CSV table of C-alpha atoms in Angstrom, one decimal:
chain,number,residue,atom,x,y,z
Z,1,ASN,CA,-45.4,45.5,58.9
Z,2,ALA,CA,-48.4,43.4,57.9
Z,3,GLY,CA,-48.7,40.0,59.5
Z,4,VAL,CA,-49.5,36.7,57.8
Z,5,MET,CA,-52.6,37.2,55.7
Z,6,GLN,CA,-55.1,34.5,54.7
Z,7,ASN,CA,-58.0,34.7,52.4
Z,8,PRO,CA,-60.8,34.1,52.3
Z,9,ARG,CA,-61.5,34.1,56.0
Z,10,HIS,CA,-64.6,32.0,55.4
Z,11,LEU,CA,-65.3,29.7,52.5
Z,12,VAL,CA,-68.4,27.7,51.9
Z,13,ARG,CA,-68.4,24.9,49.3
Z,14,ARG,CA,-70.7,22.1,48.3
Z,15,ARG,CA,-69.5,18.5,48.2
Z,16,GLY,CA,-67.5,17.8,45.1
Z,17,GLN,CA,-66.4,21.4,44.5
Z,18,GLU,CA,-62.9,22.7,44.8
Z,19,ALA,CA,-61.5,24.9,47.6
Z,20,ARG,CA,-58.5,27.2,47.2
Z,21,LEU,CA,-57.0,28.8,50.3
Z,22,ARG,CA,-54.4,31.5,50.0
Z,23,CYS,CA,-51.7,32.5,52.4
Z,24,SER,CA,-49.4,35.6,52.0
Z,25,PRO,CA,-46.5,35.3,54.4
Z,26,MET,CA,-45.0,38.1,56.4
Z,27,LYS,CA,-42.8,40.4,54.4
Z,28,GLY,CA,-39.4,38.8,53.9
Z,29,HIS,CA,-40.5,35.3,55.0
Z,30,SER,CA,-39.8,32.6,52.5
Z,31,HIS,CA,-41.0,29.6,54.5
Z,32,VAL,CA,-44.7,28.6,54.8
Z,33,TYR,CA,-46.5,26.0,56.9
Z,34,TRP,CA,-50.1,24.8,56.7
Z,35,TYR,CA,-52.0,23.4,59.7
Z,36,ARG,CA,-55.6,22.1,59.9
Z,37,GLN,CA,-57.8,22.4,63.0
Z,38,LEU,CA,-60.7,20.1,63.0
Z,39,PRO,CA,-63.7,20.9,65.3
Z,40,GLU,CA,-62.8,20.3,69.0
Z,41,GLU,CA,-59.3,19.4,68.1
Z,42,GLY,CA,-55.8,20.9,68.2
Z,43,LEU,CA,-53.9,21.9,65.1
Z,44,LYS,CA,-52.3,19.2,62.9
Z,45,PHE,CA,-49.3,19.9,60.6
Z,46,MET,CA,-50.0,19.4,57.0
Z,47,VAL,CA,-47.2,20.7,54.8
Z,48,TYR,CA,-44.0,22.8,54.9
Z,49,LEU,CA,-43.0,24.8,51.8
Z,50,GLN,CA,-40.2,27.1,50.7
Z,51,LYS,CA,-40.4,29.1,47.6
Z,52,GLU,CA,-41.1,26.7,44.7
Z,53,ASN,CA,-40.3,23.7,46.9
Z,54,ILE,CA,-42.2,21.3,49.1
Z,55,ILE,CA,-40.0,20.4,52.0
Z,56,ASP,CA,-42.2,18.2,54.1
Z,57,GLU,CA,-45.7,17.0,53.1
Z,58,SER,CA,-46.0,14.1,55.5
Z,59,GLY,CA,-49.1,15.5,57.1
Z,60,MET,CA,-51.1,16.0,53.8
Z,61,PRO,CA,-53.9,13.5,53.0
Z,62,LYS,CA,-52.7,11.3,50.1
Z,63,GLU,CA,-55.6,12.3,47.8
Z,64,ARG,CA,-57.4,15.5,46.8
Z,65,PHE,CA,-55.0,17.9,48.7
Z,66,SER,CA,-52.1,19.8,47.2
Z,67,ALA,CA,-50.1,22.8,48.1
Z,68,GLU,CA,-47.8,25.2,46.3
Z,69,PHE,CA,-45.7,28.3,47.0
Z,70,PRO,CA,-44.7,29.9,43.7
Z,71,LYS,CA,-41.8,32.2,43.2
Z,72,GLU,CA,-44.3,35.1,43.0
Z,73,GLY,CA,-47.6,35.3,44.8
Z,74,PRO,CA,-49.2,33.6,47.8
Z,75,SER,CA,-49.0,30.0,48.9
Z,76,ILE,CA,-52.1,28.0,47.8
Z,77,LEU,CA,-53.7,25.1,49.6
Z,78,ARG,CA,-56.0,23.3,47.1
Z,79,ILE,CA,-58.6,20.8,48.0
Z,80,GLN,CA,-60.3,19.0,45.2
Z,81,GLN,CA,-63.7,17.3,45.4
Z,82,VAL,CA,-64.4,18.5,48.9
Z,83,VAL,CA,-66.2,16.3,51.4
Z,84,ARG,CA,-68.0,17.2,54.6
Z,85,GLY,CA,-65.0,15.9,56.6
Z,86,ASP,CA,-62.8,18.6,55.1
Z,87,SER,CA,-64.8,21.2,57.1
Z,88,ALA,CA,-62.2,22.8,59.4
Z,89,ALA,CA,-60.1,25.8,60.1
Z,90,TYR,CA,-56.9,26.0,58.0
Z,91,PHE,CA,-54.1,28.0,59.4
Z,92,CYS,CA,-51.0,29.2,57.6
Z,93,ALA,CA,-47.8,30.2,59.4
Z,94,SER,CA,-44.6,31.7,58.0
Z,95,SER,CA,-41.0,32.1,59.2
Z,96,LEU,CA,-38.0,34.0,58.0
Z,97,GLU,CA,-36.1,30.7,57.7
Z,98,GLY,CA,-37.1,27.2,58.5
Z,99,VAL,CA,-36.9,28.0,62.2
Z,100,VAL,CA,-39.6,26.4,64.2
Z,101,ASN,CA,-39.4,28.8,67.1
Z,102,GLU,CA,-40.2,31.8,64.9
Z,103,GLN,CA,-43.5,30.8,63.2
Z,104,PHE,CA,-46.1,33.5,62.9
Z,105,PHE,CA,-49.7,32.4,62.3
Z,106,GLY,CA,-52.4,33.9,60.1
Z,107,PRO,CA,-56.0,34.3,61.2
Z,108,GLY,CA,-57.1,31.2,59.4
Z,109,THR,CA,-59.6,30.2,56.7
Z,110,ARG,CA,-62.8,28.5,58.0
Z,111,LEU,CA,-64.0,26.0,55.4
Z,112,THR,CA,-67.5,24.7,55.6
Z,113,VAL,CA,-68.6,22.0,53.2
Z,114,LEU,CA,-72.3,21.6,52.8
C,1,ALA,CA,-42.2,11.4,66.9
C,2,GLN,CA,-43.6,13.7,69.5
C,3,SER,CA,-46.9,14.0,71.2
C,4,VAL,CA,-48.6,16.5,73.5
C,5,THR,CA,-51.2,15.9,76.1
C,6,GLN,CA,-53.2,18.7,77.7
C,7,LEU,CA,-54.9,17.1,80.6
C,8,ASP,CA,-57.9,19.5,80.9
C,9,SER,CA,-60.2,20.4,78.1
C,10,GLN,CA,-62.1,23.0,80.1
C,11,VAL,CA,-60.9,25.1,83.0
C,12,PRO,CA,-63.4,27.5,84.5
C,13,VAL,CA,-62.2,30.0,87.1
C,14,PHE,CA,-63.3,33.2,88.8
C,15,GLU,CA,-61.6,36.5,88.1
C,16,GLU,CA,-58.5,37.1,90.2
C,17,ALA,CA,-58.1,33.5,91.0
C,18,PRO,CA,-54.8,31.6,90.2
C,19,VAL,CA,-54.9,29.1,87.3
C,20,GLU,CA,-52.7,26.3,86.0
C,21,LEU,CA,-53.1,24.7,82.6
C,22,ARG,CA,-51.3,21.4,82.4
C,23,CYS,CA,-49.2,20.1,79.5
C,24,ASN,CA,-47.2,16.9,79.2
C,25,TYR,CA,-45.2,15.9,76.2
C,26,SER,CA,-43.4,12.8,74.9
C,27,SER,CA,-40.3,12.9,72.7
C,28,SER,CA,-37.2,10.8,72.2
C,29,VAL,CA,-35.1,13.9,71.3
C,30,SER,CA,-34.4,17.4,72.5
C,31,VAL,CA,-37.4,19.7,72.2
C,32,TYR,CA,-38.6,23.2,72.1
C,33,LEU,CA,-41.9,24.0,74.0
C,34,PHE,CA,-44.5,26.6,73.3
C,35,TRP,CA,-47.8,28.0,74.6
C,36,TYR,CA,-50.1,29.6,72.1
C,37,VAL,CA,-53.4,31.5,72.8
C,38,GLN,CA,-56.4,31.6,70.4
C,39,TYR,CA,-59.2,34.1,70.9
C,40,PRO,CA,-62.5,33.3,69.3
C,41,ASN,CA,-62.4,33.3,65.5
C,42,GLN,CA,-58.8,34.4,65.5
C,43,GLY,CA,-55.4,32.8,64.7
C,44,LEU,CA,-52.9,31.7,67.2
C,45,GLN,CA,-50.6,34.1,69.1
C,46,LEU,CA,-47.4,33.0,70.7
C,47,LEU,CA,-47.7,33.4,74.4
C,48,LEU,CA,-44.3,32.1,75.5
C,49,LYS,CA,-41.6,29.6,74.6
C,50,TYR,CA,-38.8,27.6,76.0
C,51,LEU,CA,-35.8,27.1,73.8
C,52,SER,CA,-32.9,26.7,76.3
C,53,GLY,CA,-31.5,28.2,79.4
C,54,SER,CA,-33.7,29.1,82.4
C,55,THR,CA,-36.5,26.6,82.8
C,56,LEU,CA,-38.9,29.3,83.9
C,57,VAL,CA,-40.2,31.5,81.1
C,58,GLU,CA,-42.6,34.4,81.3
C,59,SER,CA,-44.9,36.4,79.1
C,60,ILE,CA,-45.6,40.1,79.1
C,61,ASN,CA,-49.1,39.7,80.4
C,62,GLY,CA,-48.3,37.7,83.6
C,63,PHE,CA,-48.3,34.1,82.4
C,64,GLU,CA,-45.4,31.8,83.2
C,65,ALA,CA,-44.4,28.3,82.4
C,66,GLU,CA,-41.8,26.0,83.7
C,67,PHE,CA,-40.0,23.3,81.7
C,68,ASN,CA,-39.6,20.1,83.8
C,69,LYS,CA,-37.5,17.6,81.9
C,70,SER,CA,-37.8,14.8,84.4
C,71,GLN,CA,-41.6,15.0,84.4
C,72,THR,CA,-41.8,16.0,80.7
C,73,SER,CA,-44.1,18.8,81.6
C,74,PHE,CA,-44.5,22.5,80.6
C,75,HIS,CA,-47.5,23.7,82.7
C,76,LEU,CA,-48.8,27.2,82.2
C,77,ARG,CA,-49.6,29.3,85.3
C,78,LYS,CA,-51.0,32.8,86.2
C,79,PRO,CA,-51.4,34.0,89.8
C,80,SER,CA,-54.4,36.2,89.1
C,81,VAL,CA,-56.5,35.9,85.9
C,82,HIS,CA,-58.6,38.5,84.2
C,83,ILE,CA,-61.9,38.2,82.2
C,84,SER,CA,-59.8,39.1,79.1
C,85,ASP,CA,-57.7,35.9,79.6
C,86,THR,CA,-60.7,33.8,78.4
C,87,ALA,CA,-59.5,32.0,75.4
C,88,GLU,CA,-58.2,28.6,74.2
C,89,TYR,CA,-54.7,27.7,75.1
C,90,PHE,CA,-52.5,25.3,73.1
C,91,CYS,CA,-49.3,23.7,74.2
C,92,ALA,CA,-47.0,22.7,71.4
C,93,VAL,CA,-43.6,20.9,71.0
C,94,SER,CA,-41.1,20.6,68.2
C,95,GLU,CA,-37.7,18.9,67.8
C,96,THR,CA,-34.9,21.3,68.1
C,97,SER,CA,-33.7,20.4,64.7
C,98,GLY,CA,-37.2,20.2,63.2
C,99,SER,CA,-39.6,22.6,61.6
C,100,ARG,CA,-43.1,21.3,62.4
C,101,LEU,CA,-45.1,22.0,65.6
C,102,THR,CA,-47.1,19.3,67.3
C,103,PHE,CA,-50.0,20.6,69.2
C,104,GLY,CA,-52.1,19.4,72.1
C,105,GLU,CA,-55.8,19.3,71.9
C,106,GLY,CA,-56.2,22.7,73.7
C,107,THR,CA,-57.6,23.9,77.0
C,108,GLN,CA,-60.5,26.3,77.1
C,109,LEU,CA,-60.0,28.8,79.9
C,110,THR,CA,-63.1,30.6,80.9
C,111,VAL,CA,-62.8,33.4,83.5
C,112,ASN,CA,-66.0,34.3,85.2
C,113,PRO,CA,-66.8,37.5,87.1
């Protein structure tokens, strides 16, 4: 049973470009969470989604960031017009239901903005 | 809202020595507590968790943590560490009715020969 998959593992963008990060949850999981890890810091919650619904986006920056989890396909975290401060590791986690004690993490996408 | 404080950012120890990684939390409601381990360039792996019941929880690789409600702590311990335990360790908390995890800043454990 494959775990949580994220791609790409590494992404390099120039300032002003768009970054699209993908997360495929574990088989059977319908709840997805995105966290961001800035250099030398712990992980910070960004957004919690179920299929076709955003449940909690209180950790998302107000501008340039969006997330979706369509009925079919992976969850996408989209960052428009990236800036150097967006450089970080972005982790996705999934759970069978919205149960916090059963979140499984992916390997992360490391975004570097030049 | 909750917060987590990991008091040590770096903990260097020698192989086979005991280690304690400290974690304190703040919350106005009941919580679940977690320790995650992150090896270089990898994602987080759940090491152990406290949900309810016995305040002492153990992992399969010799780590243990004790939930102390009065001191709002959840320190991680291992009586004898190995080189392979070198990694970053994150303490996390969540509301029992919530879905998000709140993480500490992490503690880099380095085990030297």
